[in-house]
Tab-separated table of C-alpha atoms and ligand atoms in Angstrom:
chain	number	residue	atom	x	y	z
A	1	MET	CA	4.909	29.257	-4.347
A	2	LYS	CA	2.870	29.228	-7.564
A	3	LYS	CA	3.769	26.110	-9.517
A	4	ILE	CA	3.610	22.633	-8.005
A	5	GLY	CA	4.190	19.245	-9.680
A	6	VAL	CA	2.448	16.015	-8.669
A	7	LEU	CA	3.377	12.457	-9.568
A	8	THR	CA	2.419	8.899	-8.603
A	9	SER	CA	5.199	6.354	-8.348
A	10	GLY	CA	5.823	2.637	-7.590
A	11	GLY	CA	2.962	0.144	-7.367
A	12	ASP	CA	-0.374	1.783	-7.907
A	13	ALA	CA	-2.945	1.803	-5.097
A	14	PRO	CA	-6.678	2.471	-4.992
A	15	GLY	CA	-7.169	6.037	-3.818
A	16	MET	CA	-4.212	7.522	-5.731
A	17	ASN	CA	-6.690	9.274	-8.024
A	18	ALA	CA	-8.555	10.740	-5.089
A	19	ALA	CA	-5.181	12.062	-3.780
A	20	ILE	CA	-4.320	13.611	-7.208
A	21	ARG	CA	-7.767	15.260	-7.267
A	22	ALA	CA	-7.199	16.714	-3.803
A	23	VAL	CA	-3.800	18.108	-4.787
A	24	VAL	CA	-5.211	19.708	-7.926
A	25	ARG	CA	-8.411	21.059	-6.382
A	26	ASN	CA	-6.781	22.419	-3.233
A	27	GLY	CA	-3.837	23.765	-5.218
A	28	VAL	CA	-6.102	25.641	-7.611
A	29	TYR	CA	-8.239	26.858	-4.657
A	30	ARG	CA	-5.082	28.261	-3.125
A	31	GLY	CA	-4.015	29.995	-6.348
A	32	CYS	CA	-1.422	27.585	-7.706
A	33	GLU	CA	-0.741	26.064	-11.074
A	34	ILE	CA	-0.567	22.244	-10.877
A	35	ILE	CA	1.538	20.211	-13.240
A	36	GLY	CA	0.834	16.484	-13.498
A	37	ILE	CA	3.973	14.416	-14.137
A	38	LYS	CA	3.225	11.251	-16.107
A	39	ARG	CA	4.660	7.796	-15.294
A	40	GLY	CA	6.253	8.717	-11.982
A	41	TYR	CA	9.932	9.598	-11.932
A	42	GLU	CA	10.267	8.298	-15.497
A	43	GLY	CA	8.100	11.197	-16.659
A	44	LEU	CA	10.100	13.629	-14.502
A	45	LEU	CA	13.364	12.785	-16.254
A	46	ASN	CA	11.840	12.397	-19.724
A	47	GLY	CA	9.794	15.623	-19.555
A	48	GLN	CA	6.357	13.993	-19.795
A	49	TYR	CA	3.772	16.189	-18.168
A	50	THR	CA	0.357	17.727	-18.408
A	51	GLU	CA	-1.077	21.022	-17.113
A	52	MET	CA	-3.929	20.255	-14.789
A	53	ASN	CA	-7.063	22.218	-13.918
A	54	LEU	CA	-10.297	21.567	-12.030
A	55	SER	CA	-11.741	19.607	-14.958
A	56	SER	CA	-8.739	17.298	-15.365
A	57	VAL	CA	-9.624	15.599	-12.124
A	58	ALA	CA	-13.375	15.392	-12.630
A	59	ASP	CA	-14.918	11.944	-12.314
A	60	ILE	CA	-11.830	10.221	-10.887
A	61	ILE	CA	-12.462	10.060	-7.135
A	62	HIS	CA	-14.051	6.599	-7.432
A	63	ARG	CA	-11.537	5.127	-9.891
A	64	GLY	CA	-8.716	2.715	-9.048
A	65	GLY	CA	-5.297	3.006	-10.616
A	66	THR	CA	-3.757	6.430	-11.321
A	67	ILE	CA	-4.671	8.752	-14.193
A	68	LEU	CA	-1.051	9.991	-14.247
A	69	GLY	CA	0.363	6.495	-14.729
A	70	THR	CA	3.188	5.106	-12.636
A	71	ALA	CA	6.522	3.277	-12.982
A	72	ARG	CA	9.429	1.918	-11.020
A	73	SER	CA	12.207	4.013	-12.501
A	74	GLU	CA	15.698	2.480	-12.469
A	75	GLU	CA	17.212	5.493	-14.249
A	76	PHE	CA	16.049	7.896	-11.487
A	77	LYS	CA	18.138	5.899	-9.002
A	78	THR	CA	21.300	7.075	-10.854
A	79	ASN	CA	22.910	10.503	-10.499
A	80	GLY	CA	22.478	11.014	-14.271
A	81	GLY	CA	18.759	10.285	-14.032
A	82	ARG	CA	18.256	12.620	-11.129
A	83	ASN	CA	20.154	15.412	-12.847
A	84	LYS	CA	17.895	15.011	-15.879
A	85	ALA	CA	14.897	15.346	-13.578
A	86	LEU	CA	16.364	18.449	-11.978
A	87	GLU	CA	16.886	20.035	-15.392
A	88	PHE	CA	13.242	19.379	-16.248
A	89	ILE	CA	12.066	20.816	-12.898
A	90	LYS	CA	13.977	24.019	-13.544
A	91	LYS	CA	12.890	24.263	-17.184
A	92	VAL	CA	9.200	23.949	-16.293
A	93	GLY	CA	9.627	26.164	-13.215
A	94	LEU	CA	8.308	23.754	-10.637
A	95	GLU	CA	8.741	25.275	-7.167
A	96	GLY	CA	7.589	22.172	-5.298
A	97	LEU	CA	6.777	18.497	-5.940
A	98	ILE	CA	4.227	16.173	-4.387
A	99	VAL	CA	5.147	12.446	-4.633
A	100	ILE	CA	2.340	9.944	-4.094
A	101	GLY	CA	3.804	6.467	-3.477
A	102	GLY	CA	5.456	4.033	-1.077
A	103	ASP	CA	8.842	3.872	0.589
A	104	GLY	CA	10.840	3.446	-2.661
A	105	SER	CA	9.127	6.570	-4.051
A	106	PHE	CA	9.867	8.433	-0.821
A	107	LYS	CA	13.547	7.559	-1.160
A	108	GLY	CA	13.401	9.284	-4.563
A	109	ALA	CA	11.705	12.296	-2.953
A	110	GLN	CA	14.467	12.389	-0.321
A	111	GLU	CA	17.102	12.554	-3.115
A	112	LEU	CA	15.269	15.462	-4.740
A	113	CYS	CA	15.102	17.258	-1.370
A	114	LYS	CA	18.950	16.969	-1.192
A	115	LEU	CA	19.098	18.627	-4.611
A	116	GLY	CA	17.120	21.560	-3.273
A	117	VAL	CA	13.644	20.711	-4.616
A	118	PRO	CA	10.971	21.268	-1.921
A	119	THR	CA	9.150	17.932	-1.859
A	120	VAL	CA	6.282	16.431	0.112
A	121	GLY	CA	5.384	12.675	0.145
A	122	VAL	CA	1.894	11.266	0.331
A	123	PRO	CA	1.802	7.542	1.328
A	124	GLY	CA	0.132	5.563	-1.484
A	125	THR	CA	0.672	1.825	-1.294
A	126	ILE	CA	-1.498	-1.209	-0.515
A	127	ASP	CA	1.273	-2.606	1.682
A	128	ASN	CA	0.788	-0.355	4.748
A	129	ASP	CA	4.507	-0.759	5.350
A	130	LEU	CA	5.360	2.788	6.482
A	131	ASN	CA	5.615	3.059	10.230
A	132	TYR	CA	5.252	6.804	10.753
A	133	THR	CA	1.605	6.633	9.578
A	134	ASP	CA	-1.270	4.486	10.925
A	135	TYR	CA	-2.491	3.841	7.309
A	136	THR	CA	-1.366	4.230	3.745
A	137	ILE	CA	-3.760	5.026	0.901
A	138	GLY	CA	-4.969	1.794	-0.739
A	139	PHE	CA	-4.461	-0.565	2.224
A	140	ASP	CA	-8.116	-0.493	3.301
A	141	THR	CA	-9.398	-1.215	-0.230
A	142	ALA	CA	-6.871	-4.031	-0.717
A	143	MET	CA	-7.857	-5.533	2.616
A	144	ASN	CA	-11.538	-5.432	1.617
A	145	THR	CA	-10.744	-7.065	-1.720
A	146	VAL	CA	-8.937	-9.814	0.118
A	147	LEU	CA	-11.818	-10.167	2.595
A	148	ASP	CA	-14.254	-10.646	-0.250
A	149	ALA	CA	-11.994	-13.400	-1.667
A	150	ILE	CA	-11.715	-15.082	1.769
A	151	SER	CA	-15.539	-15.264	1.967
A	152	LYS	CA	-15.831	-16.836	-1.403
A	153	ILE	CA	-13.051	-19.284	-0.773
A	154	ARG	CA	-14.632	-20.141	2.550
A	155	ASP	CA	-17.765	-21.286	0.736
A	156	THR	CA	-16.030	-23.829	-1.472
A	157	SER	CA	-13.565	-24.769	1.262
A	158	THR	CA	-16.451	-25.761	3.520
A	159	SER	CA	-18.250	-27.716	0.777
A	160	HIS	CA	-15.113	-29.788	0.059
A	161	GLU	CA	-13.770	-29.941	3.627
A	162	ARG	CA	-10.385	-28.675	2.536
A	163	THR	CA	-7.653	-26.484	3.840
A	164	ASN	CA	-7.170	-23.407	1.663
A	165	ILE	CA	-4.091	-21.221	1.660
A	166	ILE	CA	-4.620	-17.654	0.407
A	167	GLU	CA	-1.465	-15.802	-0.527
A	168	VAL	CA	-1.627	-12.034	-0.490
A	169	MET	CA	0.725	-9.121	-1.326
A	170	GLY	CA	2.534	-6.828	1.062
A	171	ARG	CA	6.185	-7.226	0.096
A	172	ASP	CA	8.036	-7.589	3.478
A	173	CYS	CA	5.090	-6.458	5.497
A	174	GLY	CA	2.375	-8.784	6.733
A	175	ASP	CA	-0.373	-6.208	7.370
A	176	ILE	CA	-2.659	-7.242	4.513
A	177	ALA	CA	-2.515	-10.882	5.605
A	178	LEU	CA	-2.789	-10.039	9.279
A	179	TYR	CA	-5.798	-7.783	9.228
A	180	SER	CA	-7.729	-9.488	6.457
A	181	GLY	CA	-7.031	-12.751	8.296
A	182	LEU	CA	-8.429	-11.293	11.527
A	183	ALA	CA	-11.456	-9.864	9.746
A	184	GLY	CA	-12.011	-13.064	7.728
A	185	GLY	CA	-11.658	-15.505	10.657
A	186	ALA	CA	-8.637	-17.293	9.250
A	187	GLU	CA	-7.381	-20.256	11.298
A	188	SER	CA	-3.735	-19.360	10.845
A	189	ILE	CA	-1.820	-16.334	9.539
A	190	ILE	CA	1.734	-16.653	8.237
A	191	LEU	CA	3.739	-13.473	8.215
A	192	PRO	CA	7.317	-12.334	7.597
A	193	GLU	CA	7.342	-10.796	11.068
A	194	ILE	CA	6.781	-14.189	12.857
A	195	SER	CA	8.729	-17.374	12.282
A	196	LEU	CA	6.758	-20.213	10.738
A	197	ASP	CA	5.681	-23.053	12.975
A	198	ILE	CA	4.148	-25.578	10.614
A	199	GLU	CA	3.521	-28.192	13.300
A	200	LYS	CA	1.422	-25.736	15.255
A	201	ILE	CA	-0.568	-24.831	12.127
A	202	CYS	CA	-1.217	-28.486	11.339
A	203	GLU	CA	-2.150	-29.246	14.963
A	204	LYS	CA	-4.718	-26.430	14.822
A	205	ILE	CA	-6.233	-27.808	11.602
A	206	LEU	CA	-6.517	-31.306	13.112
A	207	ASN	CA	-7.940	-30.027	16.441
A	208	GLY	CA	-10.507	-28.034	14.455
A	209	ILE	CA	-11.615	-31.117	12.576
A	210	LYS	CA	-11.914	-33.057	15.871
A	211	ARG	CA	-14.400	-30.545	17.224
A	212	GLY	CA	-16.418	-30.413	13.991
A	213	LYS	CA	-14.765	-27.718	11.840
A	214	ARG	CA	-15.275	-28.453	8.157
A	215	HIS	CA	-12.430	-26.435	6.727
A	216	SER	CA	-9.491	-24.154	7.444
A	217	ILE	CA	-8.326	-20.882	5.904
A	218	ILE	CA	-4.679	-20.009	6.116
A	219	MET	CA	-3.522	-16.518	5.208
A	220	LEU	CA	-0.006	-16.280	3.798
A	221	ALA	CA	1.830	-12.989	3.287
A	222	GLU	CA	3.967	-13.089	0.145
A	223	GLY	CA	7.069	-12.140	2.130
A	224	ALA	CA	6.749	-15.260	4.311
A	225	GLY	CA	7.184	-17.995	1.677
A	226	SER	CA	5.567	-19.945	-1.167
A	227	ALA	CA	1.926	-21.031	-0.999
A	228	ILE	CA	2.595	-24.032	-3.239
A	229	ASP	CA	5.365	-25.413	-0.982
A	230	LEU	CA	3.351	-24.746	2.123
A	231	ALA	CA	0.304	-26.530	0.780
A	232	LYS	CA	2.377	-29.582	0.010
A	233	SER	CA	3.869	-29.716	3.517
A	234	ILE	CA	0.480	-29.169	5.207
A	235	GLN	CA	-1.210	-31.837	3.117
A	236	ASP	CA	1.581	-34.310	3.843
A	237	ILE	CA	1.426	-33.690	7.595
A	238	THR	CA	-2.376	-33.503	8.079
A	239	GLY	CA	-3.580	-35.744	5.235
A	240	ILE	CA	-6.173	-33.044	4.480
A	241	GLU	CA	-6.601	-31.915	0.879
A	242	THR	CA	-4.906	-28.520	0.721
A	243	ARG	CA	-5.373	-25.986	-2.054
A	244	THR	CA	-3.872	-22.559	-2.777
A	245	THR	CA	-5.068	-19.259	-4.192
A	246	ILE	CA	-2.570	-16.523	-5.003
A	247	LEU	CA	-4.656	-13.367	-5.180
A	248	GLY	CA	-2.108	-11.276	-7.080
A	249	TYR	CA	-2.955	-8.045	-8.815
A	250	ILE	CA	-6.694	-7.995	-8.034
A	251	GLN	CA	-5.489	-6.516	-4.721
A	252	ARG	CA	-4.104	-3.448	-6.455
A	253	GLY	CA	-7.198	-2.566	-8.488
A	254	GLY	CA	-10.775	-1.564	-7.836
A	255	SER	CA	-12.760	1.392	-6.678
A	256	PRO	CA	-11.329	2.824	-3.422
A	257	THR	CA	-13.324	2.398	-0.228
A	258	ALA	CA	-14.804	5.450	1.592
A	259	PHE	CA	-11.936	5.203	4.058
A	260	ASP	CA	-9.256	5.394	1.355
A	261	ARG	CA	-11.051	8.247	-0.489
A	262	ILE	CA	-11.302	10.318	2.708
A	263	LEU	CA	-7.708	9.558	3.644
A	264	ALA	CA	-6.440	10.426	0.153
A	265	SER	CA	-8.508	13.664	0.050
A	266	LYS	CA	-7.196	14.821	3.405
A	267	MET	CA	-3.604	13.859	2.729
A	268	GLY	CA	-3.472	15.266	-0.857
A	269	ALA	CA	-4.871	18.612	0.353
A	270	LYS	CA	-2.473	18.665	3.309
A	271	ALA	CA	0.529	18.133	1.030
A	272	VAL	CA	-0.351	21.326	-0.880
A	273	ASP	CA	-0.842	23.245	2.427
A	274	ILE	CA	2.560	22.097	3.648
A	275	LEU	CA	4.354	23.364	0.525
A	276	LEU	CA	2.424	26.671	0.567
A	277	ASP	CA	3.270	27.157	4.251
A	278	GLY	CA	6.943	27.099	3.186
A	279	GLU	CA	7.696	23.688	4.748
A	280	GLU	CA	9.438	21.011	2.708
A	281	ASN	CA	11.040	17.588	2.860
A	282	LYS	CA	8.052	16.188	4.698
A	283	VAL	CA	5.719	13.222	4.420
A	284	VAL	CA	2.077	13.316	5.274
A	285	GLY	CA	0.533	10.667	7.472
A	286	VAL	CA	-2.356	9.890	9.783
A	287	ASN	CA	-2.185	9.407	13.528
A	288	GLY	CA	-5.589	8.489	15.025
A	289	ASN	CA	-7.895	11.131	13.502
A	290	ASP	CA	-5.168	13.630	12.849
A	291	ILE	CA	-3.435	14.247	9.552
A	292	ILE	CA	0.223	14.737	10.398
A	293	ALA	CA	3.443	15.778	8.715
A	294	LYS	CA	6.801	14.234	9.536
A	295	ASP	CA	10.338	14.932	8.435
A	296	ILE	CA	11.065	12.604	5.476
A	297	ASP	CA	14.419	11.402	6.879
A	298	MET	CA	12.896	10.514	10.220
A	299	ALA	CA	9.916	8.840	8.613
A	300	LEU	CA	12.112	6.597	6.469
A	301	LYS	CA	14.311	5.631	9.430
A	302	THR	CA	11.418	4.490	11.626
A	303	GLU	CA	11.065	0.699	11.775
A	304	LYS	CA	7.581	-0.714	11.031
A	305	ARG	CA	5.830	-1.765	14.259
A	306	PHE	CA	4.334	-5.254	14.294
A	307	ASP	CA	0.885	-5.528	15.859
A	308	LYS	CA	1.495	-8.679	17.865
A	309	SER	CA	-1.765	-8.218	19.834
A	310	ALA	CA	-3.808	-8.419	16.576
A	311	TYR	CA	-1.866	-11.581	15.626
A	312	ASP	CA	-2.520	-13.229	18.986
A	313	LEU	CA	-6.170	-12.193	18.933
A	314	ALA	CA	-6.715	-13.735	15.485
A	315	ASP	CA	-5.212	-16.967	16.784
A	316	ILE	CA	-7.395	-17.050	19.930
A	317	LEU	CA	-10.620	-16.207	18.041
A	318	SER	CA	-10.159	-18.862	15.390
A	319	ARG	CA	-9.684	-21.856	17.710
B	1	F6P	O1	4.111	-2.378	-3.236
B	1	F6P	C1	2.907	-2.857	-3.757
B	1	F6P	C2	3.126	-4.243	-4.303
B	1	F6P	O2	1.941	-4.694	-4.854
B	1	F6P	C3	3.683	-5.290	-3.340
B	1	F6P	O3	2.692	-5.808	-2.496
B	1	F6P	C4	4.265	-6.333	-4.295
B	1	F6P	O4	5.267	-7.068	-3.693
B	1	F6P	C5	4.811	-5.431	-5.387
B	1	F6P	O5	4.100	-4.218	-5.338
B	1	F6P	C6	4.746	-6.000	-6.774
B	1	F6P	O6	5.325	-5.058	-7.633
B	1	F6P	P1	5.322	-5.135	-9.170
B	1	F6P	O7	3.907	-4.953	-9.647
B	1	F6P	O8	6.201	-4.013	-9.608
B	1	F6P	O9	5.873	-6.457	-9.513
């Protein structure tokens, strides 16, 4: 295999650039030509690409976002769109493709596999919602961004003796809220994986006040409801002034942490190795300290495991 394409797709995640760099540098090291596809699957079906070399990925390991650009392509979900992409792949002579993205992007990769294009997925999403891997690229950075926000909100929350609800991203997965809540000492964590018990949350706020707590932080995963509605209910029940912060897109930006850079470097390089070893239709992941490869169909079928012990621990430690 001599010519490999690489694209980033779906929501961007800090560390995607480090993954692109690893694909290009390891690919060149192993004697391949690397083609960067711009704007995810949109670029694949519209023929937007750039030839990459060692210098094209200089000075990007520390940068958030993705130098290739990204998109959520509706056209690629159609047969017509995928056939256009296939025509482009043949025209340019791509013998393999590396897709850096989340589960939606992997579904696209799966379709390309069915059309006979050797494809390898690299998990790049802040959501950490893929079960076959312990971590996705970008999750650690997003969590640290949220943690920084929790510390700042904690300051003002204490001064004003308020309850503060912090809504974070994650789509249908509560990992960002769960682990940043555990790390940030949040009093309650509301997740899509656990049904909401508002009475219990309010009781905990009031018990905290009784024993001298001056404020409460409540983490809310976006998939579990609306921060505004929740704040109103909590304020009505407890009588404590309750404010909300929706962190939004700051969670998707910023310089990747060391953890994400290392993960992205290892995973990007591994994706090239997999293609060059003649394997295909795989996704790269991490299990403990090992970088692993799984069959893409199996990986997409596996249900995300919920870490109930982390949830219970966060509750016990914040009493
Ligand atoms: O998948 C990453 C993510 O940031 C989710 O947490 C969020 O629900 C979604 O993307 C937002 O997507 P968009 O920027 O396309 O609206």
